[in-house]
Each structure stands twice: as structure tokens, then as C-alpha cells.
PDB file of C-alpha atoms in Angstrom:
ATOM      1  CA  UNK A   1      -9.981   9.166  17.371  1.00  0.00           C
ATOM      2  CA  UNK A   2     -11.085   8.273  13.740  1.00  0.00           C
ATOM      3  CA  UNK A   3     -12.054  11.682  13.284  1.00  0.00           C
ATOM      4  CA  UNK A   4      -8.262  13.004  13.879  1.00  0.00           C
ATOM      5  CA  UNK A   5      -6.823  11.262  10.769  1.00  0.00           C
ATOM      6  CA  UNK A   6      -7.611  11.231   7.550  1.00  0.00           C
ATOM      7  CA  UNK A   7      -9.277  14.259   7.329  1.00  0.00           C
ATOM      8  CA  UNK A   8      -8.923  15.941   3.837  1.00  0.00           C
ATOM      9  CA  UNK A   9     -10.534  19.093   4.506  1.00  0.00           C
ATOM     10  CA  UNK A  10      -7.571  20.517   6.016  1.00  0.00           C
ATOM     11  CA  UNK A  11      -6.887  23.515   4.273  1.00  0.00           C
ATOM     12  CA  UNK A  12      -2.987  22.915   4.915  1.00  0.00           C
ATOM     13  CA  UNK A  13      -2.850  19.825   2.999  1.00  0.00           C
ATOM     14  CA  UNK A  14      -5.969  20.042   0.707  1.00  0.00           C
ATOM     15  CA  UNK A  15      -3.992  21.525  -3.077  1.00  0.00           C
ATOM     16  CA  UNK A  16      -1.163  18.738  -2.585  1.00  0.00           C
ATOM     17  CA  UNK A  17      -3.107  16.124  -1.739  1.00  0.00           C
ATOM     18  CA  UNK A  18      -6.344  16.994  -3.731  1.00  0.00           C
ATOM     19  CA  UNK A  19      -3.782  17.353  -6.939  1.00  0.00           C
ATOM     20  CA  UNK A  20      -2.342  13.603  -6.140  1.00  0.00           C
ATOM     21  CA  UNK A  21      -5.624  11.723  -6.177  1.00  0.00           C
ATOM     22  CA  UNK A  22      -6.867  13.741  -9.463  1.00  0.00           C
ATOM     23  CA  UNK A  23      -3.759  12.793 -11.255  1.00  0.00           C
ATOM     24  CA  UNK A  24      -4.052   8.895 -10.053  1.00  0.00           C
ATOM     25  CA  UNK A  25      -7.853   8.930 -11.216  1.00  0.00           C
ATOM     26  CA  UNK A  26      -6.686  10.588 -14.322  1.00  0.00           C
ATOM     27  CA  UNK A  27      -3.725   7.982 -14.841  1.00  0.00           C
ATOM     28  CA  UNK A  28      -4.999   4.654 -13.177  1.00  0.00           C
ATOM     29  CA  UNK A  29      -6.164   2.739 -16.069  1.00  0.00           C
ATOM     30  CA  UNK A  30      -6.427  -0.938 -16.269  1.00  0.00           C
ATOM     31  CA  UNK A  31      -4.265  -1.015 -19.619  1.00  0.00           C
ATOM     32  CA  UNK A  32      -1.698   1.292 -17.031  1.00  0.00           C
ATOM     33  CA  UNK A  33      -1.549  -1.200 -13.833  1.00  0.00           C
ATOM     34  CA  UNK A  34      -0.810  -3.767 -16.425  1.00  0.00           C
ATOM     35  CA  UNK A  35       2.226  -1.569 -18.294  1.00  0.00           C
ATOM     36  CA  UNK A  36       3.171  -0.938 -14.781  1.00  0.00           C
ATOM     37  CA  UNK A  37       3.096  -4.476 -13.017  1.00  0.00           C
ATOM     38  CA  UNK A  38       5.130  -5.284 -16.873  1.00  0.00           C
ATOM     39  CA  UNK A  39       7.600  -3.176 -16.352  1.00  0.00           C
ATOM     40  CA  UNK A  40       8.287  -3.159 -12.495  1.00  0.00           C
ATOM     41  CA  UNK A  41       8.078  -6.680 -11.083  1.00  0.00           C
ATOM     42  CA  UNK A  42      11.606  -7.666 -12.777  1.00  0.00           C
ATOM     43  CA  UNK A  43      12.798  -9.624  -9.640  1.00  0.00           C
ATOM     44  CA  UNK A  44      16.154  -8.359 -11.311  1.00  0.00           C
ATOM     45  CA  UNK A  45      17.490  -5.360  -8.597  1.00  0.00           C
ATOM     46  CA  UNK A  46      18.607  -7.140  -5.152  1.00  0.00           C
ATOM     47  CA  UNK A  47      19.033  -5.017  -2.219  1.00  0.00           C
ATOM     48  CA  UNK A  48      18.989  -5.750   1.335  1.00  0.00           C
ATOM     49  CA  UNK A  49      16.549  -4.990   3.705  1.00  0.00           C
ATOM     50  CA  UNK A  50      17.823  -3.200   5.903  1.00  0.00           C
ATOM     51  CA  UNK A  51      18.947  -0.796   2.893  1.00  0.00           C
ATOM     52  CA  UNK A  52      15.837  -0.889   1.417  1.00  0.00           C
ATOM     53  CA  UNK A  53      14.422   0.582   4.799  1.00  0.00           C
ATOM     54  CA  UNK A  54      17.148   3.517   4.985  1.00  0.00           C
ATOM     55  CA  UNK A  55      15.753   5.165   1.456  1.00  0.00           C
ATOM     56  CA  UNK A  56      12.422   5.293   3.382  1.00  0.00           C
ATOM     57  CA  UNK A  57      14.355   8.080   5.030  1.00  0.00           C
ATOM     58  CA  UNK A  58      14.228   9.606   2.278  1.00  0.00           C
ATOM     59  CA  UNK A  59      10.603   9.648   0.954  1.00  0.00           C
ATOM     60  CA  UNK A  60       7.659  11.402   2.293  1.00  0.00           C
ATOM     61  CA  UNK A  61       4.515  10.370   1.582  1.00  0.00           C
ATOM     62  CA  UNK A  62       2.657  12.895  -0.681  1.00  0.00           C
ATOM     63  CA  UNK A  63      -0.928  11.698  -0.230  1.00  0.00           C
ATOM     64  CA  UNK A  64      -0.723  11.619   3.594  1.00  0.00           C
ATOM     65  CA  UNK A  65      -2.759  14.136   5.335  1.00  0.00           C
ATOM     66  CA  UNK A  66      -1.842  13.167   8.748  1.00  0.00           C
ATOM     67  CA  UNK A  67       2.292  12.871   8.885  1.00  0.00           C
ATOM     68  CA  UNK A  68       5.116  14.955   6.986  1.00  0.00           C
ATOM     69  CA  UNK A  69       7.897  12.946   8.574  1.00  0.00           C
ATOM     70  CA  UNK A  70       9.885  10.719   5.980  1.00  0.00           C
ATOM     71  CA  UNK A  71       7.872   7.324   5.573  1.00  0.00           C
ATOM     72  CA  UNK A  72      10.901   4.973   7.746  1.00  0.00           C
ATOM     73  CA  UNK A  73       8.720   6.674  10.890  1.00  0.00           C
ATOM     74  CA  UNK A  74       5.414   5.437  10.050  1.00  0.00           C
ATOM     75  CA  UNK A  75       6.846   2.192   9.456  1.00  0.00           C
ATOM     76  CA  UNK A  76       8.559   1.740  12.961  1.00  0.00           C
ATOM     77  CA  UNK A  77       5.667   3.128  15.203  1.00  0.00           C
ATOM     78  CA  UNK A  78       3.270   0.790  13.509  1.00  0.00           C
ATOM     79  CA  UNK A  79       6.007  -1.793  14.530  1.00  0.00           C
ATOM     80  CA  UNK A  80       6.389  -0.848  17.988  1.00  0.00           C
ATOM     81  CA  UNK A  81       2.693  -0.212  18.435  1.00  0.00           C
ATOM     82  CA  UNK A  82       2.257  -3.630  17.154  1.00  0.00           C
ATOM     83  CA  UNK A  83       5.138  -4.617  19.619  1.00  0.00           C
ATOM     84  CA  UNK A  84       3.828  -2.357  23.062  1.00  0.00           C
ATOM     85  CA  UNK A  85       0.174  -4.600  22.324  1.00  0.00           C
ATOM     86  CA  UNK A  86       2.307  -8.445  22.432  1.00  0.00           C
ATOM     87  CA  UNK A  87       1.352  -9.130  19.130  1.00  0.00           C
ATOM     88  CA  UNK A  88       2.840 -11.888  17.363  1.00  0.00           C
ATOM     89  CA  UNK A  89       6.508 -11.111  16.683  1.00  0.00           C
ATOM     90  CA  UNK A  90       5.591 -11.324  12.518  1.00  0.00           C
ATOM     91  CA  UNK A  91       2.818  -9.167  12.875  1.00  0.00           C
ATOM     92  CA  UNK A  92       5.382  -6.628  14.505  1.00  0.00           C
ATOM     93  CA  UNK A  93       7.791  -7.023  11.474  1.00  0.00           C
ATOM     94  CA  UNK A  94       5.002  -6.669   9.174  1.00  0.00           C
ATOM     95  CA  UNK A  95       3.821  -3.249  10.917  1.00  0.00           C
ATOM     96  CA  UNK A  96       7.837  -2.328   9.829  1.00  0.00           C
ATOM     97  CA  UNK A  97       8.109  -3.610   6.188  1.00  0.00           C
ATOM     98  CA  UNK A  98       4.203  -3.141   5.021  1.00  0.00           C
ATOM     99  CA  UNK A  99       5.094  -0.147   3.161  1.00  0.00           C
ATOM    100  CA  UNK A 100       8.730  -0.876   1.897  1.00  0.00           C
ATOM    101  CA  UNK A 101       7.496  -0.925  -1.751  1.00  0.00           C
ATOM    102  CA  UNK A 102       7.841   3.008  -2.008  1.00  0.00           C
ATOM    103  CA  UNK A 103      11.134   2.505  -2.746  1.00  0.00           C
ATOM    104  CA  UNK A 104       9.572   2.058  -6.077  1.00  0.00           C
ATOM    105  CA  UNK A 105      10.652   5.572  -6.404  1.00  0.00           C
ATOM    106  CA  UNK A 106      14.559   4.860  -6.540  1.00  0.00           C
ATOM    107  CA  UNK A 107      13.879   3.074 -10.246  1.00  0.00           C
ATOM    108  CA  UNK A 108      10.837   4.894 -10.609  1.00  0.00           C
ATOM    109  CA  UNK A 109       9.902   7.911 -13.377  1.00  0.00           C
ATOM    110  CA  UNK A 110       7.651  10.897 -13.001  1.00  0.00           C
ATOM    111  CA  UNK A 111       5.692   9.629 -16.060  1.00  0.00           C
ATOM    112  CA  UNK A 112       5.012   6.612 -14.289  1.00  0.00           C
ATOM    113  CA  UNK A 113       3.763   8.352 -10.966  1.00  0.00           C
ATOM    114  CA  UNK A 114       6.592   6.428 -10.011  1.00  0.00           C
ATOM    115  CA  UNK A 115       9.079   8.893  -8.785  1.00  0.00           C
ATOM    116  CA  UNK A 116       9.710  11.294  -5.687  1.00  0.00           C
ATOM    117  CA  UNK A 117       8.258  14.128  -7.061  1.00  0.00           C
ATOM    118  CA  UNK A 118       5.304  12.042  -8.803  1.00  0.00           C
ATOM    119  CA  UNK A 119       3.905   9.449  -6.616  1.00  0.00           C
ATOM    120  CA  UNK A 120       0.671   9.187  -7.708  1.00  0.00           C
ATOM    121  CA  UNK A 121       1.736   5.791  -9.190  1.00  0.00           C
ATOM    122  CA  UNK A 122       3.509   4.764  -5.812  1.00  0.00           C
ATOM    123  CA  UNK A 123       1.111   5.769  -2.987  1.00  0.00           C
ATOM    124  CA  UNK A 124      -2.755   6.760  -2.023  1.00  0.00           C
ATOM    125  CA  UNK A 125      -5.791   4.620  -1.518  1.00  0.00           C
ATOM    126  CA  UNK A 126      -6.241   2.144  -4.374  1.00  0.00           C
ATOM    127  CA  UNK A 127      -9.582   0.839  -6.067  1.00  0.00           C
ATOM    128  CA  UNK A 128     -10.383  -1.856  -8.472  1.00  0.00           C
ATOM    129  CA  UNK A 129      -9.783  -0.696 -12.498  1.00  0.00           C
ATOM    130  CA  UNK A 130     -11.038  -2.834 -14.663  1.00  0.00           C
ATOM    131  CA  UNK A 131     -15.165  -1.623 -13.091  1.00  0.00           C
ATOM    132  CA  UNK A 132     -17.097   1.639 -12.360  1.00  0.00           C
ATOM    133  CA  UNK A 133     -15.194   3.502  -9.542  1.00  0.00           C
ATOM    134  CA  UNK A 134     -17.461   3.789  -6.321  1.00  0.00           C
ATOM    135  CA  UNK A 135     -18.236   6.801  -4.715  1.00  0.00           C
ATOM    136  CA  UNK A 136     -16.271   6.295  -1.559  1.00  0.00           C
ATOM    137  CA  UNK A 137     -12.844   6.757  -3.248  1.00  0.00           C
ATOM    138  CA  UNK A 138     -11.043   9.712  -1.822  1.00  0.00           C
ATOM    139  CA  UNK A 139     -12.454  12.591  -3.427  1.00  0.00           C
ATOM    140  CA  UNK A 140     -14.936  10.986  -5.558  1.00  0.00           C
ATOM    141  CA  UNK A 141     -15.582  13.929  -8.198  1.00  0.00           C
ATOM    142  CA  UNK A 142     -12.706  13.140  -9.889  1.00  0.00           C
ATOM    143  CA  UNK A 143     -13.660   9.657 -10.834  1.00  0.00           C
ATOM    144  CA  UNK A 144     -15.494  10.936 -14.183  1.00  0.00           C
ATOM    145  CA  UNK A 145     -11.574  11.853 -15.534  1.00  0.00           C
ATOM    146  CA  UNK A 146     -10.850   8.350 -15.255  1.00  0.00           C
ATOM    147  CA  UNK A 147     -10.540   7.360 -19.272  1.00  0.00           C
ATOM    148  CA  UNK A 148     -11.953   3.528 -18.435  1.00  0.00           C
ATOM    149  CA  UNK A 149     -15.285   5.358 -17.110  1.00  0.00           C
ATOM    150  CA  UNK A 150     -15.504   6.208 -20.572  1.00  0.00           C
ATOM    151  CA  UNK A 151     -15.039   2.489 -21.783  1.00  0.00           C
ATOM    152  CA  UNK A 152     -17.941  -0.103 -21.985  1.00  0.00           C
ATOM    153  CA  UNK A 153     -16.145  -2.546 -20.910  1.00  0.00           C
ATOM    154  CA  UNK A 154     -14.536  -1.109 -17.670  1.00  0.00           C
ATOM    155  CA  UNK A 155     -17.472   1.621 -16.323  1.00  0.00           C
ATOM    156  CA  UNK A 156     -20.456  -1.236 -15.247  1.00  0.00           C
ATOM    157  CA  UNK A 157     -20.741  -2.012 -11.181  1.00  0.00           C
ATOM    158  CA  UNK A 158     -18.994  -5.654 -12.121  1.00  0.00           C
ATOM    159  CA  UNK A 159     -16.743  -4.272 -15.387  1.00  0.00           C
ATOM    160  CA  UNK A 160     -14.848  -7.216 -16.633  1.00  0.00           C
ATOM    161  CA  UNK A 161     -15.100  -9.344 -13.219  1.00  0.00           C
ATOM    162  CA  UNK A 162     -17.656 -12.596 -12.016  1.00  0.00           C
ATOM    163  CA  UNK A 163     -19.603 -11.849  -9.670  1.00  0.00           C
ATOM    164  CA  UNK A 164     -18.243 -13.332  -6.211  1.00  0.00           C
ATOM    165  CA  UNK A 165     -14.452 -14.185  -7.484  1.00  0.00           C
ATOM    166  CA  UNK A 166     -12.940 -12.571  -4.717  1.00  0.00           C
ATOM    167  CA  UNK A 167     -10.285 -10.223  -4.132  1.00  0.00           C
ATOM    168  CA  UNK A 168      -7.557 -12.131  -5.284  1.00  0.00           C
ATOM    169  CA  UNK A 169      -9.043 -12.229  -8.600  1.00  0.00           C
ATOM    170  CA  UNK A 170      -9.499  -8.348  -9.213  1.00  0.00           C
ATOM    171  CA  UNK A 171      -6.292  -6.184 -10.640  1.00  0.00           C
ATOM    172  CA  UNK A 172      -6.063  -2.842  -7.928  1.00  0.00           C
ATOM    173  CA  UNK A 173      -4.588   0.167  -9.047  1.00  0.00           C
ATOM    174  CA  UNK A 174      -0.822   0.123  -9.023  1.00  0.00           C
ATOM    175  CA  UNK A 175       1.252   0.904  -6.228  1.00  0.00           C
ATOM    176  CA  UNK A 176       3.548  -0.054  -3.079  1.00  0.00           C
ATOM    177  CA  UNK A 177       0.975  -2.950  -1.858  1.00  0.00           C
ATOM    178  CA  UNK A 178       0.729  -4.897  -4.423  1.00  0.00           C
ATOM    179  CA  UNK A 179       4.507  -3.954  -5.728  1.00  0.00           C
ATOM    180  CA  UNK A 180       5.714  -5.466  -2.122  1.00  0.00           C
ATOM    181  CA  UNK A 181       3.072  -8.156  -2.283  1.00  0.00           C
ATOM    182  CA  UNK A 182       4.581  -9.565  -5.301  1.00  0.00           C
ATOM    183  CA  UNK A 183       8.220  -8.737  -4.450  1.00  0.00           C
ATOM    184  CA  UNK A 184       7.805 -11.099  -1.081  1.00  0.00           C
ATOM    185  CA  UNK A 185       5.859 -13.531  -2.971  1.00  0.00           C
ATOM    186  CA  UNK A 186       8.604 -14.342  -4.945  1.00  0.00           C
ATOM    187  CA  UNK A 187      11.226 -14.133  -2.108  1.00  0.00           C
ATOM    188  CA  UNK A 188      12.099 -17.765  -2.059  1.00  0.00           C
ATOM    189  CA  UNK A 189      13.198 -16.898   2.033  1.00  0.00           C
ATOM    190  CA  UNK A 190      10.029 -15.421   2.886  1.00  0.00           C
ATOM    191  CA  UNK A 191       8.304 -17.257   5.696  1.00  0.00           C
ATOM    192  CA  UNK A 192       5.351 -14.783   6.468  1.00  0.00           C
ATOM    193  CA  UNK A 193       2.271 -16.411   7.234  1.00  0.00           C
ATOM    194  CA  UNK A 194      -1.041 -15.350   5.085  1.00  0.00           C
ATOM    195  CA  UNK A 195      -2.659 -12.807   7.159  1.00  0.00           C
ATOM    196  CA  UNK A 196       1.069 -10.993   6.712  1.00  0.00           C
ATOM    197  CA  UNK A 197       0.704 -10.943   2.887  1.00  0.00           C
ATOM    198  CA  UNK A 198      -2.917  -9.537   3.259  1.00  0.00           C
ATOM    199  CA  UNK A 199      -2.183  -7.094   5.569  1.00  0.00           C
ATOM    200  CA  UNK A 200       0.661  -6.276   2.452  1.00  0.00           C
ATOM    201  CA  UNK A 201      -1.673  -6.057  -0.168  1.00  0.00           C
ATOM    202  CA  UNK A 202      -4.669  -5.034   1.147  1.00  0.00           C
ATOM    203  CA  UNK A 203      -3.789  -1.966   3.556  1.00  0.00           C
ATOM    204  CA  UNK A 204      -4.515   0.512   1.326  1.00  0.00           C
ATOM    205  CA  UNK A 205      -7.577  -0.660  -0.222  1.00  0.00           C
ATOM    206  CA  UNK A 206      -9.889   1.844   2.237  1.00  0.00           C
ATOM    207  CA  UNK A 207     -12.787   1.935  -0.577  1.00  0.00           C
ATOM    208  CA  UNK A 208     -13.425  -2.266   0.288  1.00  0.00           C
ATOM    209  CA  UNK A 209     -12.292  -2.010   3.798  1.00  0.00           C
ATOM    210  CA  UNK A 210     -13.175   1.036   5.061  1.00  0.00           C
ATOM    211  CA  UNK A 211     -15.609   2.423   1.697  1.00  0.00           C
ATOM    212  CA  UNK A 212     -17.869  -0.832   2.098  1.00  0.00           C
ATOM    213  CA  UNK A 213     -17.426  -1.242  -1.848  1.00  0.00           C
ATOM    214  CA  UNK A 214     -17.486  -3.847  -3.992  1.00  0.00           C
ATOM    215  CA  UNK A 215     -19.980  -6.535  -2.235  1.00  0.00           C
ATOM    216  CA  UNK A 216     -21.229  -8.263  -5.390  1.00  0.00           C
ATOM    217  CA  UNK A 217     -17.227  -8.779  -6.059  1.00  0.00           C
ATOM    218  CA  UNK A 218     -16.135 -10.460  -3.209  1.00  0.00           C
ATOM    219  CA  UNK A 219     -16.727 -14.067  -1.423  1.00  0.00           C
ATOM    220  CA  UNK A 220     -16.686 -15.564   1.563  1.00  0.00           C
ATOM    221  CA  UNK A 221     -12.668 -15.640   2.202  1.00  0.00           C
ATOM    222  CA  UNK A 222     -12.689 -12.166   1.631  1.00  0.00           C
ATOM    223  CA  UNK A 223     -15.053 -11.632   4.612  1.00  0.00           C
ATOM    224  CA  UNK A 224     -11.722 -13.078   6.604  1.00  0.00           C
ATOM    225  CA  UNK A 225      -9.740 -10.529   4.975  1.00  0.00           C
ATOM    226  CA  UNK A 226     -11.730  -7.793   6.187  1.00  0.00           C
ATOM    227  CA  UNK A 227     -11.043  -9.036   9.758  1.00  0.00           C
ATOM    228  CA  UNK A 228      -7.118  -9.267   9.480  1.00  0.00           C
ATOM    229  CA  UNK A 229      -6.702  -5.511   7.798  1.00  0.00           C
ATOM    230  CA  UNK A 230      -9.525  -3.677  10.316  1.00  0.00           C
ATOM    231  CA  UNK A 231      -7.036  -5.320  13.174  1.00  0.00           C
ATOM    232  CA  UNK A 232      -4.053  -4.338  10.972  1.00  0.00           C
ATOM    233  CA  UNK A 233      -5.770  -0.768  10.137  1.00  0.00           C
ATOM    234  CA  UNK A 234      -5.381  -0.211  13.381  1.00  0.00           C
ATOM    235  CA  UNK A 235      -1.639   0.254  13.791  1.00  0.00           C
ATOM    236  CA  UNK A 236      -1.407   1.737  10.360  1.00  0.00           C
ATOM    237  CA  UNK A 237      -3.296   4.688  11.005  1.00  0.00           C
ATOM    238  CA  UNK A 238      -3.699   5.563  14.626  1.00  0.00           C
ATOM    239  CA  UNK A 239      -0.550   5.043  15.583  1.00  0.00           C
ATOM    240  CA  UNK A 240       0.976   8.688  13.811  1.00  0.00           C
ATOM    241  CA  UNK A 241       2.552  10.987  15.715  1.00  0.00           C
ATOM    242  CA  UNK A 242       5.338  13.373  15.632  1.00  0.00           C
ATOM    243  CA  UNK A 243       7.545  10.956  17.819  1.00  0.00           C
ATOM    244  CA  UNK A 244      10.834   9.472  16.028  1.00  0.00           C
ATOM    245  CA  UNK A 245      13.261   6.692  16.161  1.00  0.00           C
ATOM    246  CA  UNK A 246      16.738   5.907  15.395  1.00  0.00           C
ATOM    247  CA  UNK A 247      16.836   2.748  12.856  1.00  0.00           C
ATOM    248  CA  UNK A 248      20.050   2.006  14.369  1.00  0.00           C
ATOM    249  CA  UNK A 249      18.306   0.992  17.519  1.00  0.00           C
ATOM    250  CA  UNK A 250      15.303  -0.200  15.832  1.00  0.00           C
ATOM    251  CA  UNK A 251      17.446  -2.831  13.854  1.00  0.00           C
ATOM    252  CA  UNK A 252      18.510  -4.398  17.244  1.00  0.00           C
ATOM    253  CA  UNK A 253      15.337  -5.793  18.235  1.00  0.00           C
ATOM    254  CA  UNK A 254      13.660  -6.747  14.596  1.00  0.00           C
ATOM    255  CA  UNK A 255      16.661  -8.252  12.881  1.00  0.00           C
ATOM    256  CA  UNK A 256      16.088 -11.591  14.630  1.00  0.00           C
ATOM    257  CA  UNK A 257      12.572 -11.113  13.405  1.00  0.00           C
ATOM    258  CA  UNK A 258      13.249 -10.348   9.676  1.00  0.00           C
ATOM    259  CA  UNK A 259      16.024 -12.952   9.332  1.00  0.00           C
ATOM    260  CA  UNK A 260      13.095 -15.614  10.788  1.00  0.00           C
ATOM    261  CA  UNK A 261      10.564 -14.562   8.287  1.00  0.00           C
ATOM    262  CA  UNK A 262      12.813 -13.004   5.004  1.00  0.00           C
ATOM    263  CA  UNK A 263      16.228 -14.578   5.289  1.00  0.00           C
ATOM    264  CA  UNK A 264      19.120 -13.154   5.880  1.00  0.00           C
ATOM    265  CA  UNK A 265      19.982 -12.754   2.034  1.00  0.00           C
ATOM    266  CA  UNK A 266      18.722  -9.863  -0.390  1.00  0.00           C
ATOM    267  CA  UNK A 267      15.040  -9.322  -1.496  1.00  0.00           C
ATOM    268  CA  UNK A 268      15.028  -9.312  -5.326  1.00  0.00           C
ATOM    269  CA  UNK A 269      13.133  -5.831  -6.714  1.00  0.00           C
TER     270      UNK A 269
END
């Protein structure tokens, strides 16, 4: 099975998705992340949920090698994968929201990578910046264009980190985890226990979860971590198909859920 996804050698999706992850090396500086995390998390733009999940309709995820079908569908059959296997019902909800910081692109800017035609700043497997970027990145050979590999403080193994401080401590490149992370984090109605807000942040992080990287880095909480997103990896990747849903229906069953764990008010952006 884990040799039907994620397979970048397809010739059909190689140039677009080869030319997203050599503009984010390219662009993903740690002076960038922090313009980025200065300029986005304004807590200032409130917008229901349920409205935040209908402009997923309209948003396909560039860097995606394995589904064309606008980004709402991923969402709800990680949700109802989560949902067929009894899982708890805020794992389910989390399967449906963990990627609702792409609407990044509605306020976003092509300069930014934030936009629907750029999304190199919205979506894609994020590393650490701020240290040398490891070989198991997604196409590795365009790490060298990265401007901090040319910076003494930024290109060592550790960079500017401690040895052992953990994941929480290290800045990721920017993007839709950490965007929602921080969104939710702030919701003063959000409810979600911790392994939720991992499974946020950390989904996309394949070159420590999946890569290996970054051992001197992390501690012993983080070896926790790497137990809740492998289970969560699970329903984020395998679960693509070509099947769709109506988020009319959809809405049915999870708003109970959401108005448990988020309120029923609006999520500040």
C-alpha cells in the first residue's frame, strides 16, 4: 500500500510538483517563516467553520501527487475513515479540520506562496529552517538553493537549536499546520485534547516522522509524538481515493462534534 502514494516519479505529476518543492526550498527561510507567522496569525478575520470548510472546495492541493480533487474531499474521507475504524469522535473531527489552514489562500499573495496559484507557502512537506536541511526532504537536490544553507548560522546538523529541546521548540517551515495550529490555539472555544493539536501541527512534517530526521533535536515527549501522527498518518494518506461526498450530508453527523470541541461561534483567522 505505501508504495501507491506518494510516489513522485510519476511522470504525470513530476514538472508541477517538482517546480513547488524547488520554489519552497528556494523561499523557506527562517527570516521568511518569521515575516510570515508576523504577518498571518492576526486573530483579526472571523469566519465560521463550516464556511471555512466550503472554500476547501475550492482549492486543490498543488504538491499532492496522489489526489486532484479539491482539498474538502481529503478532509472528509480521512474523517469517515477515522469514523468506519470507531475512533474517538475528536479524532474523527480532527481527520475533517486538520488541513483547514489552506484557506490561507483567500488572504493569501503569490509572493508569499500564499495564494491559489502559489502555494508553495501554504502546502508540501515541511522541515526545520533555522539548521542544515536533511536529505530525506522531498526531492533533496534542491536543498543547496536554500539561501540559509549558505548562512553559518543556519547550515550546521543543530543550526541555532540545543540539542534535545524538542519539537515544540524548533520554528518549521510555514504553512497550513502550524497556521491552523496557532489559529485553534488561540480559539478560546477549542476543547481538542493534545494528541488533536499534534496531529495539527505535525502531519506534514514527513522528514521527522516518516524521514527519521532530526534525532539529536528531539526528546523524549517527542518519541510520544511520533506515535500519535504514524496512527494519524494513517488516515491522512491511505485513505485517497476518487470517491466524493456532499458536505451537506457530511455536516449532519460532525456538527455535534465540532460544536463539542470548537464552539459554536467563529474561529478568529
Amino acid at each position: 500500500m505505501a508504495n501507491t502514494f506518494r510516489n513522485y516519479d510519476q511522470s504525470d505529476v513530476t514538472i508541477a510538483v517538482r517546480n513547488h518543492y524547488r520554489k519552497m526550498r528556494q523561499n523557506q527561510t527562517f527570516e521568511y517563516v518569521h515575516r510570515m507567522q508576523q504577518k498571518y496569525l492576526t486573530y483579526d478575520k472571523p469566519m465560521d467553520l463550516w464556511d471555512a470548510m466550503e472554500h476547501l472546495n475550492d482549492l486543490i492541493d498543488v504538491s499532492d501527487p496522489d489526489l486532484d480533487l479539491p482539498n474538502v474531499q481529503h478532509l472528509i474521507q480521512s474523517a469517515e475513515a477515522i469514523r468506519a475504524d470507531g475512533r474517538p469522535d475528536w479524532m474523527q473531527l480532527t481527520g475533517l479540520i486538520h488541513d483547514l489552514g489552506k484557506i490561507l489562500f483567500l488572504w493569501g499573495s503569490d509572493a508569499d506562496g500564499t495564494s491559489q496559484e502559489e502555494q508553495w507557502g501554504t502546502v508540501g512537506d515541511v522541515f526545520v529552517v533555522g539548521c542544515a536541511l536533511p536529505d530525506s526532504c522531498v526531492y533533496p537536490e534542491f536543498n543547496k538553493l536554500n539561501p540559509d544553507m549558505n548562512d553559518e548560522r543556519y547550515r550546521s546538523e543543530m543550526g541555532i537549536y540545543q540539542a534535545g529541546c524538542g519539537l515544540d521548540e524548533l520554528t518549521l517551515a510555514w504553512g497550513h499546520d502550524e497556521y491552523l495550529f496557532q489559529v485553534l490555539n488561540k480559539h478560546v472555544g477549542n476543547k481538542l485534547p493534545e494528541e488533536a493539536m499534534v496531529m495539527i501541527r505535525y502531519h506534514s512534517f514527513y522528514p521527522w516522522h516518516t524521514g527519521g530526521s532530526y534525532t539529536k533535536l528531539l526528546n523524549e515527549k517527542d518519541q510520544r509524538y511520533l506515535e500519535i501522527i504514524r496512527d494519524f498518518n494513517k488516515y491522512d494518506l491511505y485513505t485517497k481515493s476518487s470517491k466524493t461526498y456532499d458536505l451537506e450530508e457530511i455536516k449532519k453527523y460532525y456538527r455535534p462534534i465540532a460544536d463539542k470541541y470548537l464552539g459554536d461561534g467563529p474561529i478568529y483567522w
